[in-house]
Coordinates of C-alpha atoms and ligand atoms in Angstrom, one line a residue:
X1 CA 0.0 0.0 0.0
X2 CA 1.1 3.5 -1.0
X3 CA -0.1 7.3 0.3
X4 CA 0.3 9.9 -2.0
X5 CA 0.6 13.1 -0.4
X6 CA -1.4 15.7 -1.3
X7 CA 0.9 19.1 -3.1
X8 CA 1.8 21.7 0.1
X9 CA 1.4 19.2 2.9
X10 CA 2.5 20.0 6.5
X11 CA 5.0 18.3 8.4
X12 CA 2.2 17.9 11.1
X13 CA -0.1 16.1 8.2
X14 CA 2.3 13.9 7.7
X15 CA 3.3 13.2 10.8
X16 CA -0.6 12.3 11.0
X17 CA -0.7 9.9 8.3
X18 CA 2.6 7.8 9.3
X19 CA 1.3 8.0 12.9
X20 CA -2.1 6.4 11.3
X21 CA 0.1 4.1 9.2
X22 CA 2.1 2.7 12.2
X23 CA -1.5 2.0 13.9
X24 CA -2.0 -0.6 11.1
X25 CA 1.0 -2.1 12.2
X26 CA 2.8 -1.4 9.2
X27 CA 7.1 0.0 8.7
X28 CA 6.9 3.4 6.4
X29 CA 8.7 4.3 4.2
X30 CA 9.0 7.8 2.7
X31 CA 10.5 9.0 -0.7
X32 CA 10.4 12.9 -1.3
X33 CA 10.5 13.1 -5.1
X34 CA 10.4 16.6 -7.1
X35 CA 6.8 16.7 -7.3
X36 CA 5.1 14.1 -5.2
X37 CA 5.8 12.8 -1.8
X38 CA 4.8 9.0 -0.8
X39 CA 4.4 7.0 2.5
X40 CA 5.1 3.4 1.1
X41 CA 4.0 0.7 3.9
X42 CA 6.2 -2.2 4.7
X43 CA 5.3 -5.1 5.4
X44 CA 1.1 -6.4 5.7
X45 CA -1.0 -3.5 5.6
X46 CA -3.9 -5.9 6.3
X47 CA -5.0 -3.9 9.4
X48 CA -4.2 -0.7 8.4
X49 CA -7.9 1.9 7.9
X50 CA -7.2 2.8 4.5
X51 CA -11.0 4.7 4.3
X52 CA -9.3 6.4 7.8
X53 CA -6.7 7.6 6.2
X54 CA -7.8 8.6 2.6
X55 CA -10.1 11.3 5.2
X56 CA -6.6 13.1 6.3
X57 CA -6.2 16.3 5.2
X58 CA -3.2 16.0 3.9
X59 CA -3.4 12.9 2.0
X60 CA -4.5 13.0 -1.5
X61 CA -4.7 9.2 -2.2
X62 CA -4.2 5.9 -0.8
X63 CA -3.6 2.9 -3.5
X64 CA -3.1 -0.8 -2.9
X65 CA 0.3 -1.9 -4.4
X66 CA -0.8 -5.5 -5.9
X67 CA 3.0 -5.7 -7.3
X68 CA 5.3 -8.2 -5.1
X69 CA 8.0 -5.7 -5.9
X70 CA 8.1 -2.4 -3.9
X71 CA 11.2 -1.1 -3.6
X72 CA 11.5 -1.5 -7.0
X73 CA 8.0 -0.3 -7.7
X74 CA 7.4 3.1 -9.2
X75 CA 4.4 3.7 -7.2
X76 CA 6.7 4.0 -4.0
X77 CA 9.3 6.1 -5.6
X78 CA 7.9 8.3 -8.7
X79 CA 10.8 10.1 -9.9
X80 CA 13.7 8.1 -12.2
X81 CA 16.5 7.0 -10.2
X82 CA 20.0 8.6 -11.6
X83 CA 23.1 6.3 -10.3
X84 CA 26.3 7.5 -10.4
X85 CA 29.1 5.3 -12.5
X86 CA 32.2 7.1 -10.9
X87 CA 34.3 9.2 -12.8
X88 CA 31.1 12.0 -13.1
X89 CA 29.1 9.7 -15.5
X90 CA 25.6 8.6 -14.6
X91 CA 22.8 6.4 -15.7
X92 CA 19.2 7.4 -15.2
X93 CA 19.3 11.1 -15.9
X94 CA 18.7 12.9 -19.4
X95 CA 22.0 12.3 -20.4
X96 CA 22.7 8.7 -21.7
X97 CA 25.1 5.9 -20.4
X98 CA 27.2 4.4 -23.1
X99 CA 29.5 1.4 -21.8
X100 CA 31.7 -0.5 -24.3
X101 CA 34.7 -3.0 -24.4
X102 CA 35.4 -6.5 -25.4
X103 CA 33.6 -9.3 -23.9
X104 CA 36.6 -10.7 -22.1
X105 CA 39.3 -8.9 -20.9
X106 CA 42.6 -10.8 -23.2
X107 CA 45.6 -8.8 -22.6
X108 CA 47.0 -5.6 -21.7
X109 CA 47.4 -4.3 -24.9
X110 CA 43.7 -5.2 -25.9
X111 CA 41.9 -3.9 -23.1
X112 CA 43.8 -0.9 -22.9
X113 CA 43.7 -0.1 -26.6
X114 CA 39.9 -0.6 -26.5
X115 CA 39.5 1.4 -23.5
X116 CA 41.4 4.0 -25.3
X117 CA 39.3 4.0 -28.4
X118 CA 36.1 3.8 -26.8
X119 CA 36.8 6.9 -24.6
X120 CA 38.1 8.9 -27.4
X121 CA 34.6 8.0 -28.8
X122 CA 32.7 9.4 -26.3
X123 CA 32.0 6.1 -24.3
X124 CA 31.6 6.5 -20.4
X125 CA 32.4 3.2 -19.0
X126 CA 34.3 0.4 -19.9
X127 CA 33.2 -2.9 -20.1
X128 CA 35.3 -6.4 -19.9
X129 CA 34.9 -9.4 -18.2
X130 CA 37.2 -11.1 -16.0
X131 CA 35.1 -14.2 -15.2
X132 CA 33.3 -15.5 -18.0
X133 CA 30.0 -17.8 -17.7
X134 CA 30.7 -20.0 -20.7
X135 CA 28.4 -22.7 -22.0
X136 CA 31.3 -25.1 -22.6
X137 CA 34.0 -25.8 -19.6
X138 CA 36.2 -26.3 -22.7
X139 CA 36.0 -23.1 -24.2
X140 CA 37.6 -19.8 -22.7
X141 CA 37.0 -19.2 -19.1
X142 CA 38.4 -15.4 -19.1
X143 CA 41.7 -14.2 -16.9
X144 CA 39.9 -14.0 -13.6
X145 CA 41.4 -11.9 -10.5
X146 CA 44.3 -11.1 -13.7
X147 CA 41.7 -9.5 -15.5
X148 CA 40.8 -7.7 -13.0
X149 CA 44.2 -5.8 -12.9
X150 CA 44.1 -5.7 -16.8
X151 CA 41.1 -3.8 -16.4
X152 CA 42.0 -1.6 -13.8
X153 CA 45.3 -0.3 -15.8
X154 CA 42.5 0.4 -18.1
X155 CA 41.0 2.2 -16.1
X156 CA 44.2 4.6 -14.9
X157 CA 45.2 5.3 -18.5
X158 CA 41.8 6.7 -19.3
X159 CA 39.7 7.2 -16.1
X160 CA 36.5 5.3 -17.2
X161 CA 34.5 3.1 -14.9
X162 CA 34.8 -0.3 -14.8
X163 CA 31.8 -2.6 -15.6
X164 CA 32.6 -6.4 -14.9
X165 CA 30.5 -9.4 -14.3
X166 CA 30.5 -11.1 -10.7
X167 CA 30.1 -15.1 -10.6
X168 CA 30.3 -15.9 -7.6
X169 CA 30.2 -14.9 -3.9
X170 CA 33.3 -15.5 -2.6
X171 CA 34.7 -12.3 -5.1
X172 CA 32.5 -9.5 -3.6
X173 CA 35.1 -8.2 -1.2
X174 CA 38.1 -8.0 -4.3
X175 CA 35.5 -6.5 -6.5
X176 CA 34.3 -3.9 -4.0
X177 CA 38.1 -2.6 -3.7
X178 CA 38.8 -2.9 -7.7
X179 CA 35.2 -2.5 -9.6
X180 CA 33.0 0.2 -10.4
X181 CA 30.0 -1.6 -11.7
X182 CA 29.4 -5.3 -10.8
X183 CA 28.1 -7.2 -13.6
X184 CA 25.0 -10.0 -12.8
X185 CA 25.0 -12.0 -15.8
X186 CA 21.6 -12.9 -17.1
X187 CA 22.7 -16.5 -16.3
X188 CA 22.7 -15.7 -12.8
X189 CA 19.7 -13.5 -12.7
X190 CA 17.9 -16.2 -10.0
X191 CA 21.1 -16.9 -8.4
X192 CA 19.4 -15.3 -4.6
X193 CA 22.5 -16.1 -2.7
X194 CA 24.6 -14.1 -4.7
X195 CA 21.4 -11.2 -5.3
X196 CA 21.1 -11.1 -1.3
X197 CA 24.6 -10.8 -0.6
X198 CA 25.3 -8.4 -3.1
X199 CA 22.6 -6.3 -1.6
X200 CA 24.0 -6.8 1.9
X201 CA 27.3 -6.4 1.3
X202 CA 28.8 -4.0 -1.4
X203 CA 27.4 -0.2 -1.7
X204 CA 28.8 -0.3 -5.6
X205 CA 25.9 -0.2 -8.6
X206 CA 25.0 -3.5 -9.9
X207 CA 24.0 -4.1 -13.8
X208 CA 21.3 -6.9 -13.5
X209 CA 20.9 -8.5 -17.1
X210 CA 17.5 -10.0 -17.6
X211 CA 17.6 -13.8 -17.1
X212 CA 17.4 -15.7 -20.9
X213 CA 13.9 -17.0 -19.9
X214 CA 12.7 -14.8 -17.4
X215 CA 9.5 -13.0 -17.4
X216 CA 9.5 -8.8 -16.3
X217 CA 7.9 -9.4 -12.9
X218 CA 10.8 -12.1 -12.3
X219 CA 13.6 -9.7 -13.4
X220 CA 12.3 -6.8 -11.3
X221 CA 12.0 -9.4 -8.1
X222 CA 15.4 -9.8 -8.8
X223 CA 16.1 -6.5 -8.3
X224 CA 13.9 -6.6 -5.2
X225 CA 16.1 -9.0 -3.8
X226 CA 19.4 -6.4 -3.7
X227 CA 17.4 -3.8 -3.1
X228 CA 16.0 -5.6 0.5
X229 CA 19.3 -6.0 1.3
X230 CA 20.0 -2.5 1.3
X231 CA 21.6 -1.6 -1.9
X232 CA 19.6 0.4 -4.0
X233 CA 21.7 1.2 -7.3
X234 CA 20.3 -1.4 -9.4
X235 CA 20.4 -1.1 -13.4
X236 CA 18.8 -3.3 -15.9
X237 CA 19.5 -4.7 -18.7
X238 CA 17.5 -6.3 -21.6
X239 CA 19.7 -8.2 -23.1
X240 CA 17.5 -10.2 -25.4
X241 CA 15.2 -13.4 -24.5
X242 CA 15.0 -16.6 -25.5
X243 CA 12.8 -17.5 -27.8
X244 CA 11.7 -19.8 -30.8
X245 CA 13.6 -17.7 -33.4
X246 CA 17.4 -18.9 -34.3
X247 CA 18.2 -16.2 -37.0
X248 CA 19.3 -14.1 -34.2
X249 CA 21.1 -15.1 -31.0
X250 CA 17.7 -14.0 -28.7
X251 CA 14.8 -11.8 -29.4
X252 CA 15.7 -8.4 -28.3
X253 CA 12.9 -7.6 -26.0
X254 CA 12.3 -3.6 -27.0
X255 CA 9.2 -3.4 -24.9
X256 CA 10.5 -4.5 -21.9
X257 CA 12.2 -1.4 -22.3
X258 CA 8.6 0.1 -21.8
X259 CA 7.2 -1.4 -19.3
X260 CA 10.2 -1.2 -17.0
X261 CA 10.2 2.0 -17.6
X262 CA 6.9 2.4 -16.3
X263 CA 6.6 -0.1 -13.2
X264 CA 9.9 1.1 -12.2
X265 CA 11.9 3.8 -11.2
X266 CA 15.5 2.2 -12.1
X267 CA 17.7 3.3 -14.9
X268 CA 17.5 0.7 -18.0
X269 CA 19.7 0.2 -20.6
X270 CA 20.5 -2.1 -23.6
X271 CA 22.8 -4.6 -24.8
X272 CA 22.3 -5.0 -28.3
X273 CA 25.1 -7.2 -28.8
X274 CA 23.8 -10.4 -26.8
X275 CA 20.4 -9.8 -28.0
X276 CA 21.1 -10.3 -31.7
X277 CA 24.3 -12.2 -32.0
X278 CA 25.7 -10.4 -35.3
X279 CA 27.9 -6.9 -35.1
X280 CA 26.1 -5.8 -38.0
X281 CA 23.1 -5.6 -36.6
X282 CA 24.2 -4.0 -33.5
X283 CA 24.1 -0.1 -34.7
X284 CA 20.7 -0.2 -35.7
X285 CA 19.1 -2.0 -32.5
X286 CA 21.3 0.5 -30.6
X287 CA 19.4 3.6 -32.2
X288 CA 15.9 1.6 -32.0
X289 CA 16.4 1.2 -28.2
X290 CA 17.7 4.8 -27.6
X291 CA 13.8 5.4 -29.3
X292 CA 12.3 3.0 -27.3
X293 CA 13.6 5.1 -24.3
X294 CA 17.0 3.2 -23.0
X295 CA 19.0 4.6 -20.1
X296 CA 22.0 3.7 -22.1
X297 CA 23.7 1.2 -24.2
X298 CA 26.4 -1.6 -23.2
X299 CA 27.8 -2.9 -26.4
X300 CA 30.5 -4.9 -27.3
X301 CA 33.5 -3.9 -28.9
X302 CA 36.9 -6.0 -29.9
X303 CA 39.8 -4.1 -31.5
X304 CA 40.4 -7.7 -33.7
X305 CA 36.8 -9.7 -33.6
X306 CA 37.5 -12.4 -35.9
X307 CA 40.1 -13.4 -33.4
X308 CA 38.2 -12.6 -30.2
X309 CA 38.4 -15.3 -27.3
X310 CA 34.8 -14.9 -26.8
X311 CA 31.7 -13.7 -29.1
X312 CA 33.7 -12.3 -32.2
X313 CA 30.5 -12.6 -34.1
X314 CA 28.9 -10.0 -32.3
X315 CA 31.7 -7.5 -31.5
X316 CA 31.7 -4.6 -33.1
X317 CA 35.5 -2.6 -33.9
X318 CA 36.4 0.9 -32.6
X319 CA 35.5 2.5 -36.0
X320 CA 32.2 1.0 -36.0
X321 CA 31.9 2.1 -32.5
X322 CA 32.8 5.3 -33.1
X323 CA 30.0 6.1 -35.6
X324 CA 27.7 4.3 -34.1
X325 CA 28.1 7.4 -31.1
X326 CA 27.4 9.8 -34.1
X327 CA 23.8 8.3 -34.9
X328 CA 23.5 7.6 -31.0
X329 CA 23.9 11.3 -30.7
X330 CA 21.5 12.5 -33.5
X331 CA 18.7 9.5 -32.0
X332 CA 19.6 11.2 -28.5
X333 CA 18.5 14.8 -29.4
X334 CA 15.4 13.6 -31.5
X335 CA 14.1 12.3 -28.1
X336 CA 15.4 14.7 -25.9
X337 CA 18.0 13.3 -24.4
X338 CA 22.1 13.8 -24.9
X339 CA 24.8 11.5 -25.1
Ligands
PEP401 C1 28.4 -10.6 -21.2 O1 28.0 -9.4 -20.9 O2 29.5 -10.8 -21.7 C2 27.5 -11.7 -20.9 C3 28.0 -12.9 -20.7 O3 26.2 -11.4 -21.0 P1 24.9 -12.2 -20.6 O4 24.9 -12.5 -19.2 O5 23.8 -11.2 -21.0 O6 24.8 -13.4 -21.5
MN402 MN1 29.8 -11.5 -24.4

């Protein structure tokens, strides 16, 4: 359950209305947004008077919150949540969030050349990953805690933020000393140990990617789960579904982008790349989902993809990257927003 307050309140009136709240037995919450104020109620608002309280002069309405999700939930927190990146950049606000880099972090010279590029292209973050969730143990299983220094000299010669995915638990501490954004693969999307922990113990911003088979309300419970445990800087990320299509490596999911964006307050962006499998494709689903009203973009770029160690097929090169950011730019401004 949520109570809107009505415009001009007085702290007295609201002191009323939580007062009336707590009656019910119930923990309040309040979020002070720009325009609208709001008493969300934890826990079971079964006994609370909600006719009571809809009579308080400074209440202007009471609603029931059938959503599982509230901290998540729009309806508790009405204005867009910005999160800072580091390094000045955000996600969430008018300007967009642009994070690029290979898949996997290779080498020195590769990640630091691509962080180069990709900064000189107007990227803010870089992106690279360190442990890799493969679908063969035989294939490629990234640097680990190595690429986690690889990506932090990245880091030093070009001051972006790093964006790298977590696997497991036992990393959190390392991560919350070298990382900037922790990565939740969409392969670990359900993975509630690691969701509840990550929300207990790291204050950093974590990227959730939308689990491969996983419906909206799933993905935002996901959220949910950090979010109980105290963090609150959670971004999604559609990164394509699956479904029964195999032209493309998922179905890139545009209105989830939509309805996110209206059940909930947090930032959203887009990762063309796993969605569609093929680097040429990636530029155009970029623009489509800056239209569709993305956050921002996390797309992946590989200095040499033909011999990338992990999705080649998908990576686009510097140059490409670097005019994608044009059109990104020109789609930006046509929908009022900046890059
Ligand atoms: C990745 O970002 O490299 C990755 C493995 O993504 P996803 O979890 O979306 O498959
Ligand atoms: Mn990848």
């Amino acid at each position: 359950m949520v109570v809107i307050m009505k415009q001009g309140f007085t702290p007295e009136q609201l002191q009323e209305a939580i007062l009336a709240m707590k009656a019910g037995g119930v923990k309040v919450n309040i979020s002070k947004g720009s325009e609208t104020t709001v008493l969300g109620a934890e826990g079971n608002a079964a006994k609370v008077d909600l006719e009571m309280l809809e009579q308080l002069p400074g209440v202007e309405r009471v609603m029931r919150v059938s959503e599982p999700y509230k901290k998540a939930n729009r309806k508790y927190h009405p204005d867009d949540t910005v999160i800072d990146l580091g390094n000045g950049t955000a996600v969430g606000g008018k300007k967009l969030a642009v994070i690029a880099g290979p898949c996997s972090v290779e080498s020195e010279s590769q990640i630091v050349g691509v962080a180069q590029a990709v900064k000189a292209a107007g990227a803010s973050a870089l992106r690279g990953g360190a442990f890799k969730p493969r679908t063969s143990p035989y294939a490629f299983q990234g640097l680990e805690c190595e690429g986690l220094k690889l990506l932090q000299e990245a880091k030093e010669a070009t001051s972006l933020p790093i964006v790298t995915e977590i696997m497991s638990t036992e990393y959190i501490e390392l991560f919350e000393e070298c990382v900037d954004v922790i990565q939740v693969g969409a392969r670990n999307m359900q993975n509630f140990d690691l969701l509840k922990k990550l929300g207990k113990c790291t204050t950093k911003p974590i990227l959730l990617k939308r689990g491969l088979s996983s419906t909206i309300e799933e993905w935002l419970m996901s959220a949910e789960y950090i979010m109980a445990g105290g963090n609150q800087k959670v971004i999604l990320c559609e990164r394509g579904i699956r479904t029964f299509e195999t032209f493309t490596r998922n179905t890139l999911d545009l209105s989830a982008v939509l309805a996110v964006k209206q059940l909930s307050h947090l930032p959203v962006v887009v990762d063309p790349s796993h969605a569609c499998g093929k680097a040429w494709m990636v530029e155009r689903m970029s623009l489509a989902a800056i239209a569709a009203g993305a956050d921002g973009l996390i797309i992946e770029v590989h200095n040499d993809p033909k011999n990338a160690l992990c999705d080649g097929a998908q990576s686009i090169t510097p140059e490409q990257f670097s005019q994608l950011m044009g059109k990104v730019g020109d789609m930006a401004r046509c929908v009022g927003r900046e890059v």
